[in-house]
Amino acid sequence: MKFTKMHGIGNSYIYINCFEEEVFNPSKMSEFVSDPHFGIGSDGLVLIMPSETADFKMRIFNADGSEAEMCGNATRCVGKYVYDNGLTKKTDITLETNSGIKDLELDVIDGEVVSVTVGMGKAELEPQKIPVSIDGDRVIGYPISVMDKEYEITAVSMGNPHAVIFMDDIDSLELEKVGPLFENHELFPERINTEFIKVIDEDTLQMRVWERGSGETWACGTGACAAVVAAVLNGYCKHDREITVKLRGGNLKITYLQDGTVIKKGPATFICEGEVEVPPIAR
């Protein structure tokens, strides 16, 4: 099977062109390609497919084989792939995802896409729709106990569920210990992506992220969007201003508009391409 490996500021996935290839068991295939020792090594698998409602369709699978609703970094890489490989000549395209259709604006230099601006849709704050098992209209600064320590979460859905936590120090955080405990906490019936945020100033956030099904990753596009939404809701940042979110793999530019819409801009980078033997378990 032919594959392409790409990353959005360190959030890397294996991309399969399903106009030419057929993936029979994407869940098992994702587990295989994500393994750095026996596979290729990635945060998961992305299928680029035909769509009946948009220009293209994306399905994304985490490293543990579970299917995700949405990935902001992957949407940008899909935009780069379809343009750079001649599947489209348009620089404004639509992409069908499991959380709705996203609008992509491709920034092209010398015939190649270097960055992509994605209309991420409106942030969902209603707990039942995130979902979070907490009563009320919104979850802002809600106390939660993990490892005998109290944290305050702000819950946001960007098509997938996020719990955002503001802290003074995230560099020394033992994320490999606390991350799984948040992910599988009883308050989150479909598990949760957790962002740990340090506020640098009203225009800059620093972020580490534990992604549901993948562990700590170097970047999470929907997580960066959720972080900016939460920062506005908690009074750290303002609506209609472009906020820089500094992740381990690089920076994203996020704007949370007054009407609830979120805009994300960031790079998309080609790593390599090749062929991989499909294991019997994925055939």
mmCIF file of C-alpha atoms in Angstrom:
data_model
loop_
_atom_site.group_PDB
_atom_site.id
_atom_site.type_symbol
_atom_site.label_atom_id
_atom_site.label_comp_id
_atom_site.label_asym_id
_atom_site.label_seq_id
_atom_site.Cartn_x
_atom_site.Cartn_y
_atom_site.Cartn_z
ATOM 1 C CA MET A 1 0.000 0.000 0.000
ATOM 2 C CA LYS A 2 1.292 3.428 -0.936
ATOM 3 C CA PHE A 3 1.374 5.993 1.874
ATOM 4 C CA THR A 4 2.418 9.569 2.590
ATOM 5 C CA LYS A 5 3.608 10.791 5.963
ATOM 6 C CA MET A 6 2.934 14.434 6.813
ATOM 7 C CA HIS A 7 2.862 16.568 9.919
ATOM 8 C CA GLY A 8 1.192 19.711 11.183
ATOM 9 C CA ILE A 9 3.723 21.218 13.622
ATOM 10 C CA GLY A 10 4.779 17.777 14.836
ATOM 11 C CA ASN A 11 1.353 16.104 14.834
ATOM 12 C CA SER A 12 2.174 13.385 12.285
ATOM 13 C CA TYR A 13 -0.159 10.985 10.499
ATOM 14 C CA ILE A 14 0.029 8.414 7.749
ATOM 15 C CA TYR A 15 -2.147 9.526 4.809
ATOM 16 C CA ILE A 16 -3.700 7.091 2.347
ATOM 17 C CA ASN A 17 -5.098 8.251 -0.987
ATOM 18 C CA CYS A 18 -8.346 6.258 -1.153
ATOM 19 C CA PHE A 19 -8.948 7.425 -4.715
ATOM 20 C CA GLU A 20 -6.240 4.880 -5.575
ATOM 21 C CA GLU A 21 -5.956 2.566 -2.543
ATOM 22 C CA GLU A 22 -8.496 0.555 -0.554
ATOM 23 C CA VAL A 23 -8.181 0.156 3.227
ATOM 24 C CA PHE A 24 -10.184 -2.848 4.432
ATOM 25 C CA ASN A 25 -9.598 -2.512 8.177
ATOM 26 C CA PRO A 26 -8.590 1.090 8.959
ATOM 27 C CA SER A 27 -8.696 0.550 12.732
ATOM 28 C CA LYS A 28 -6.121 -2.262 12.667
ATOM 29 C CA MET A 29 -4.170 -0.490 9.933
ATOM 30 C CA SER A 30 -3.891 2.591 12.137
ATOM 31 C CA GLU A 31 -2.578 0.539 15.046
ATOM 32 C CA PHE A 32 0.013 -1.008 12.732
ATOM 33 C CA VAL A 33 1.307 2.116 10.964
ATOM 34 C CA SER A 34 1.369 4.139 14.190
ATOM 35 C CA ASP A 35 3.753 1.718 15.920
ATOM 36 C CA PRO A 36 7.310 3.142 15.668
ATOM 37 C CA HIS A 37 8.955 -0.280 16.066
ATOM 38 C CA PHE A 38 6.874 -2.589 13.874
ATOM 39 C CA GLY A 39 5.135 -0.065 11.629
ATOM 40 C CA ILE A 40 6.027 3.413 10.373
ATOM 41 C CA GLY A 41 5.478 5.562 13.450
ATOM 42 C CA SER A 42 2.760 8.201 13.663
ATOM 43 C CA ASP A 43 -0.102 9.598 15.739
ATOM 44 C CA GLY A 44 -2.608 7.737 13.593
ATOM 45 C CA LEU A 45 -4.031 7.128 10.122
ATOM 46 C CA VAL A 46 -5.916 9.487 7.791
ATOM 47 C CA LEU A 47 -7.957 8.345 4.787
ATOM 48 C CA ILE A 48 -8.455 10.862 1.953
ATOM 49 C CA MET A 49 -11.676 9.890 0.186
ATOM 50 C CA PRO A 50 -14.307 11.014 -2.331
ATOM 51 C CA SER A 51 -17.273 12.902 -0.872
ATOM 52 C CA GLU A 52 -20.856 13.342 -1.996
ATOM 53 C CA THR A 53 -21.270 16.604 -0.056
ATOM 54 C CA ALA A 54 -17.848 18.320 -0.272
ATOM 55 C CA ASP A 55 -14.742 18.417 -2.449
ATOM 56 C CA PHE A 56 -13.088 15.692 -0.361
ATOM 57 C CA LYS A 57 -13.725 13.543 2.702
ATOM 58 C CA MET A 58 -11.423 12.698 5.600
ATOM 59 C CA ARG A 59 -11.603 9.821 8.072
ATOM 60 C CA ILE A 60 -9.092 9.781 10.907
ATOM 61 C CA PHE A 61 -8.067 6.987 13.262
ATOM 62 C CA ASN A 62 -6.038 7.346 16.447
ATOM 63 C CA ALA A 63 -2.965 5.290 17.255
ATOM 64 C CA ASP A 64 -5.079 2.905 19.342
ATOM 65 C CA GLY A 65 -7.404 2.218 16.396
ATOM 66 C CA SER A 66 -10.346 4.325 17.591
ATOM 67 C CA GLU A 67 -11.935 6.643 15.048
ATOM 68 C CA ALA A 68 -11.814 10.363 15.812
ATOM 69 C CA GLU A 69 -14.389 12.949 14.812
ATOM 70 C CA MET A 70 -11.926 15.628 13.802
ATOM 71 C CA CYS A 71 -8.262 16.711 13.760
ATOM 72 C CA GLY A 72 -7.282 20.278 12.968
ATOM 73 C CA ASN A 73 -3.691 19.497 12.014
ATOM 74 C CA ALA A 74 -4.784 16.655 9.732
ATOM 75 C CA THR A 75 -7.261 18.892 7.882
ATOM 76 C CA ARG A 76 -4.408 21.197 6.904
ATOM 77 C CA CYS A 77 -2.289 18.272 5.685
ATOM 78 C CA VAL A 78 -5.194 16.922 3.643
ATOM 79 C CA GLY A 79 -5.478 20.337 2.009
ATOM 80 C CA LYS A 80 -1.801 20.260 1.124
ATOM 81 C CA TYR A 81 -1.967 16.688 -0.156
ATOM 82 C CA VAL A 82 -4.898 17.142 -2.525
ATOM 83 C CA TYR A 83 -3.436 20.314 -4.051
ATOM 84 C CA ASP A 84 0.217 19.256 -4.253
ATOM 85 C CA ASN A 85 -0.750 15.900 -5.785
ATOM 86 C CA GLY A 86 -3.052 17.386 -8.410
ATOM 87 C CA LEU A 87 -6.389 16.170 -7.037
ATOM 88 C CA THR A 88 -7.620 19.775 -7.220
ATOM 89 C CA LYS A 89 -6.519 23.093 -8.659
ATOM 90 C CA LYS A 90 -8.694 25.112 -6.293
ATOM 91 C CA THR A 91 -7.207 27.028 -3.366
ATOM 92 C CA ASP A 92 -10.535 27.181 -1.529
ATOM 93 C CA ILE A 93 -11.908 23.716 -0.875
ATOM 94 C CA THR A 94 -14.424 21.974 1.366
ATOM 95 C CA LEU A 95 -13.608 18.895 3.429
ATOM 96 C CA GLU A 96 -16.171 16.485 4.875
ATOM 97 C CA THR A 97 -15.288 15.224 8.365
ATOM 98 C CA ASN A 98 -17.149 13.280 11.043
ATOM 99 C CA SER A 99 -17.869 16.634 12.721
ATOM 100 C CA GLY A 100 -19.182 18.408 9.641
ATOM 101 C CA ILE A 101 -17.846 20.136 6.552
ATOM 102 C CA LYS A 102 -14.817 22.405 7.009
ATOM 103 C CA ASP A 103 -13.738 25.243 4.699
ATOM 104 C CA LEU A 104 -10.031 25.290 3.815
ATOM 105 C CA GLU A 105 -8.105 28.217 2.341
ATOM 106 C CA LEU A 106 -4.772 27.072 0.892
ATOM 107 C CA ASP A 107 -1.731 29.372 0.901
ATOM 108 C CA VAL A 108 0.351 28.405 -2.138
ATOM 109 C CA ILE A 109 3.955 29.431 -2.840
ATOM 110 C CA ASP A 110 5.815 28.190 -5.951
ATOM 111 C CA GLY A 111 3.134 25.613 -6.628
ATOM 112 C CA GLU A 112 3.093 24.061 -3.159
ATOM 113 C CA VAL A 113 0.822 24.595 -0.167
ATOM 114 C CA VAL A 114 2.790 26.010 2.785
ATOM 115 C CA SER A 115 -0.026 26.836 5.186
ATOM 116 C CA VAL A 116 -3.770 26.389 5.466
ATOM 117 C CA THR A 117 -6.503 28.443 7.121
ATOM 118 C CA VAL A 118 -9.407 26.328 8.330
ATOM 119 C CA GLY A 119 -12.875 27.469 9.275
ATOM 120 C CA MET A 120 -13.398 25.170 12.240
ATOM 121 C CA GLY A 121 -17.064 25.993 12.758
ATOM 122 C CA LYS A 122 -18.597 27.085 16.046
ATOM 123 C CA ALA A 123 -17.355 25.941 19.432
ATOM 124 C CA GLU A 124 -19.895 23.835 21.333
ATOM 125 C CA LEU A 125 -20.189 24.703 25.035
ATOM 126 C CA GLU A 126 -23.288 22.761 26.092
ATOM 127 C CA PRO A 127 -22.091 19.933 28.384
ATOM 128 C CA GLN A 128 -24.459 17.291 27.006
ATOM 129 C CA LYS A 129 -23.215 17.905 23.465
ATOM 130 C CA ILE A 130 -19.489 17.819 24.290
ATOM 131 C CA PRO A 131 -20.216 15.391 26.107
ATOM 132 C CA VAL A 132 -19.430 16.003 29.783
ATOM 133 C CA SER A 133 -21.480 14.554 32.646
ATOM 134 C CA ILE A 134 -21.943 17.899 34.397
ATOM 135 C CA ASP A 135 -25.185 19.849 34.791
ATOM 136 C CA GLY A 136 -25.612 23.411 33.587
ATOM 137 C CA ASP A 137 -25.329 25.418 30.374
ATOM 138 C CA ARG A 138 -21.521 25.621 30.354
ATOM 139 C CA VAL A 139 -18.549 24.097 32.162
ATOM 140 C CA ILE A 140 -16.134 26.923 33.054
ATOM 141 C CA GLY A 141 -13.598 26.531 35.862
ATOM 142 C CA TYR A 142 -15.251 23.351 37.143
ATOM 143 C CA PRO A 143 -13.222 21.628 39.922
ATOM 144 C CA ILE A 144 -12.076 18.055 39.300
ATOM 145 C CA SER A 145 -9.793 15.898 41.460
ATOM 146 C CA VAL A 146 -7.035 13.802 39.838
ATOM 147 C CA MET A 147 -4.211 12.118 41.786
ATOM 148 C CA ASP A 148 -5.355 13.909 44.957
ATOM 149 C CA LYS A 149 -4.893 17.287 43.291
ATOM 150 C CA GLU A 150 -7.684 19.652 42.299
ATOM 151 C CA TYR A 151 -7.789 21.101 38.796
ATOM 152 C CA GLU A 152 -10.311 23.424 37.164
ATOM 153 C CA ILE A 153 -11.568 22.427 33.730
ATOM 154 C CA THR A 154 -13.318 24.368 31.005
ATOM 155 C CA ALA A 155 -15.081 22.030 28.576
ATOM 156 C CA VAL A 156 -15.310 22.753 24.850
ATOM 157 C CA SER A 157 -16.146 20.690 21.787
ATOM 158 C CA MET A 158 -14.567 21.490 18.429
ATOM 159 C CA GLY A 159 -16.288 18.490 16.893
ATOM 160 C CA ASN A 160 -14.406 16.414 19.476
ATOM 161 C CA PRO A 161 -14.358 16.808 23.273
ATOM 162 C CA HIS A 162 -11.768 18.894 25.159
ATOM 163 C CA ALA A 163 -11.061 19.747 28.774
ATOM 164 C CA VAL A 164 -8.852 22.842 29.142
ATOM 165 C CA ILE A 165 -6.849 23.485 32.315
ATOM 166 C CA PHE A 166 -4.916 26.666 33.080
ATOM 167 C CA MET A 167 -1.691 26.285 35.081
ATOM 168 C CA ASP A 168 1.334 28.390 36.020
ATOM 169 C CA ASP A 169 3.810 25.625 35.110
ATOM 170 C CA ILE A 170 3.218 23.031 32.415
ATOM 171 C CA ASP A 171 6.842 22.179 31.593
ATOM 172 C CA SER A 172 7.316 20.042 34.711
ATOM 173 C CA LEU A 173 3.869 18.434 34.463
ATOM 174 C CA GLU A 174 4.035 14.613 34.554
ATOM 175 C CA LEU A 175 1.651 14.327 31.657
ATOM 176 C CA GLU A 176 2.180 10.610 31.129
ATOM 177 C CA LYS A 177 0.718 10.057 34.607
ATOM 178 C CA VAL A 178 -2.149 12.539 34.738
ATOM 179 C CA GLY A 179 -3.116 12.411 31.057
ATOM 180 C CA PRO A 180 -4.682 8.925 31.097
ATOM 181 C CA LEU A 181 -6.558 9.743 34.305
ATOM 182 C CA PHE A 182 -8.231 12.739 32.687
ATOM 183 C CA GLU A 183 -8.854 10.870 29.440
ATOM 184 C CA ASN A 184 -10.706 8.066 31.205
ATOM 185 C CA HIS A 185 -12.327 10.078 34.008
ATOM 186 C CA GLU A 186 -15.950 9.188 34.776
ATOM 187 C CA LEU A 187 -17.091 12.723 33.886
ATOM 188 C CA PHE A 188 -16.239 12.081 30.225
ATOM 189 C CA PRO A 189 -18.439 9.326 28.766
ATOM 190 C CA GLU A 190 -16.605 9.329 25.406
ATOM 191 C CA ARG A 191 -13.172 10.036 26.938
ATOM 192 C CA ILE A 192 -11.560 13.459 26.536
ATOM 193 C CA ASN A 193 -8.653 15.376 25.018
ATOM 194 C CA THR A 194 -6.960 17.425 27.741
ATOM 195 C CA GLU A 195 -5.053 20.681 27.204
ATOM 196 C CA PHE A 196 -2.785 22.138 29.877
ATOM 197 C CA ILE A 197 -2.306 25.853 29.262
ATOM 198 C CA LYS A 198 0.054 28.535 30.540
ATOM 199 C CA VAL A 199 -1.066 32.084 29.750
ATOM 200 C CA ILE A 200 1.937 34.089 28.499
ATOM 201 C CA ASP A 201 -0.038 37.254 27.768
ATOM 202 C CA GLU A 202 -3.430 38.186 26.303
ATOM 203 C CA ASP A 203 -2.226 37.251 22.800
ATOM 204 C CA THR A 204 -0.098 34.175 23.576
ATOM 205 C CA LEU A 205 -0.724 30.774 25.151
ATOM 206 C CA GLN A 206 1.640 27.870 25.781
ATOM 207 C CA MET A 207 0.116 24.400 25.553
ATOM 208 C CA ARG A 208 0.756 20.722 26.195
ATOM 209 C CA VAL A 209 -1.855 18.187 25.176
ATOM 210 C CA TRP A 210 -2.876 14.631 25.992
ATOM 211 C CA GLU A 211 -4.915 13.341 23.069
ATOM 212 C CA ARG A 212 -7.602 10.745 23.496
ATOM 213 C CA GLY A 213 -6.337 7.502 21.982
ATOM 214 C CA SER A 214 -2.839 8.773 21.147
ATOM 215 C CA GLY A 215 -1.236 10.092 24.362
ATOM 216 C CA GLU A 216 0.890 13.236 24.418
ATOM 217 C CA THR A 217 1.347 14.680 20.946
ATOM 218 C CA TRP A 218 3.441 17.613 19.811
ATOM 219 C CA ALA A 219 0.409 19.475 18.539
ATOM 220 C CA CYS A 220 -3.380 19.355 18.420
ATOM 221 C CA GLY A 221 -5.249 21.761 16.173
ATOM 222 C CA THR A 222 -8.689 21.292 17.697
ATOM 223 C CA GLY A 223 -7.051 21.447 21.136
ATOM 224 C CA ALA A 224 -5.460 24.795 20.315
ATOM 225 C CA CYS A 225 -8.873 26.068 19.212
ATOM 226 C CA ALA A 226 -10.471 24.800 22.422
ATOM 227 C CA ALA A 227 -7.694 26.433 24.444
ATOM 228 C CA VAL A 228 -8.343 29.853 22.906
ATOM 229 C CA VAL A 229 -12.109 29.500 23.394
ATOM 230 C CA ALA A 230 -11.516 28.576 27.041
ATOM 231 C CA ALA A 231 -9.055 31.455 27.461
ATOM 232 C CA VAL A 232 -11.682 33.920 26.217
ATOM 233 C CA LEU A 233 -14.365 32.397 28.450
ATOM 234 C CA ASN A 234 -12.061 32.709 31.478
ATOM 235 C CA GLY A 235 -11.071 36.302 30.669
ATOM 236 C CA TYR A 236 -7.450 35.696 29.675
ATOM 237 C CA CYS A 237 -7.937 36.588 25.981
ATOM 238 C CA LYS A 238 -10.459 38.494 23.876
ATOM 239 C CA HIS A 239 -12.845 37.734 21.035
ATOM 240 C CA ASP A 240 -11.882 38.642 17.448
ATOM 241 C CA ARG A 241 -8.113 38.731 18.153
ATOM 242 C CA GLU A 242 -5.590 36.361 16.629
ATOM 243 C CA ILE A 243 -4.011 34.377 19.454
ATOM 244 C CA THR A 244 -0.712 32.519 19.091
ATOM 245 C CA VAL A 245 -0.755 29.066 20.651
ATOM 246 C CA LYS A 246 2.765 27.752 21.245
ATOM 247 C CA LEU A 247 2.884 23.947 21.114
ATOM 248 C CA ARG A 248 5.839 21.588 21.369
ATOM 249 C CA GLY A 249 5.938 21.231 17.580
ATOM 250 C CA GLY A 250 5.393 24.883 16.638
ATOM 251 C CA ASN A 251 2.815 27.662 16.639
ATOM 252 C CA LEU A 252 -0.794 27.954 15.524
ATOM 253 C CA LYS A 253 -2.805 31.150 15.024
ATOM 254 C CA ILE A 254 -6.348 30.944 16.403
ATOM 255 C CA THR A 255 -9.166 33.506 16.322
ATOM 256 C CA TYR A 256 -12.386 33.067 18.314
ATOM 257 C CA LEU A 257 -15.003 35.291 16.736
ATOM 258 C CA GLN A 258 -17.826 36.956 18.646
ATOM 259 C CA ASP A 259 -20.391 34.756 16.886
ATOM 260 C CA GLY A 260 -18.724 31.614 18.242
ATOM 261 C CA THR A 261 -16.853 30.655 15.071
ATOM 262 C CA VAL A 262 -13.209 29.580 15.357
ATOM 263 C CA ILE A 263 -10.562 30.199 12.662
ATOM 264 C CA LYS A 264 -7.251 28.294 12.668
ATOM 265 C CA LYS A 265 -4.131 28.934 10.592
ATOM 266 C CA GLY A 266 -0.956 26.883 10.520
ATOM 267 C CA PRO A 267 1.599 25.045 8.375
ATOM 268 C CA ALA A 268 1.372 21.614 6.747
ATOM 269 C CA THR A 269 4.572 19.716 5.975
ATOM 270 C CA PHE A 270 5.418 16.724 3.798
ATOM 271 C CA ILE A 271 7.785 14.212 5.435
ATOM 272 C CA CYS A 272 8.077 11.214 3.117
ATOM 273 C CA GLU A 273 6.212 8.733 0.958
ATOM 274 C CA GLY A 274 6.639 5.079 0.203
ATOM 275 C CA GLU A 275 5.065 1.645 0.262
ATOM 276 C CA VAL A 276 4.240 -0.536 3.257
ATOM 277 C CA GLU A 277 3.315 -4.224 3.450
ATOM 278 C CA VAL A 278 -0.221 -4.504 4.806
ATOM 279 C CA PRO A 279 -0.171 -6.938 7.755
ATOM 280 C CA PRO A 280 -2.592 -9.908 7.692
ATOM 281 C CA ILE A 281 -4.546 -8.463 10.647
ATOM 282 C CA ALA A 282 -5.493 -5.380 8.551
ATOM 283 C CA ARG A 283 -6.416 -7.179 5.326
#
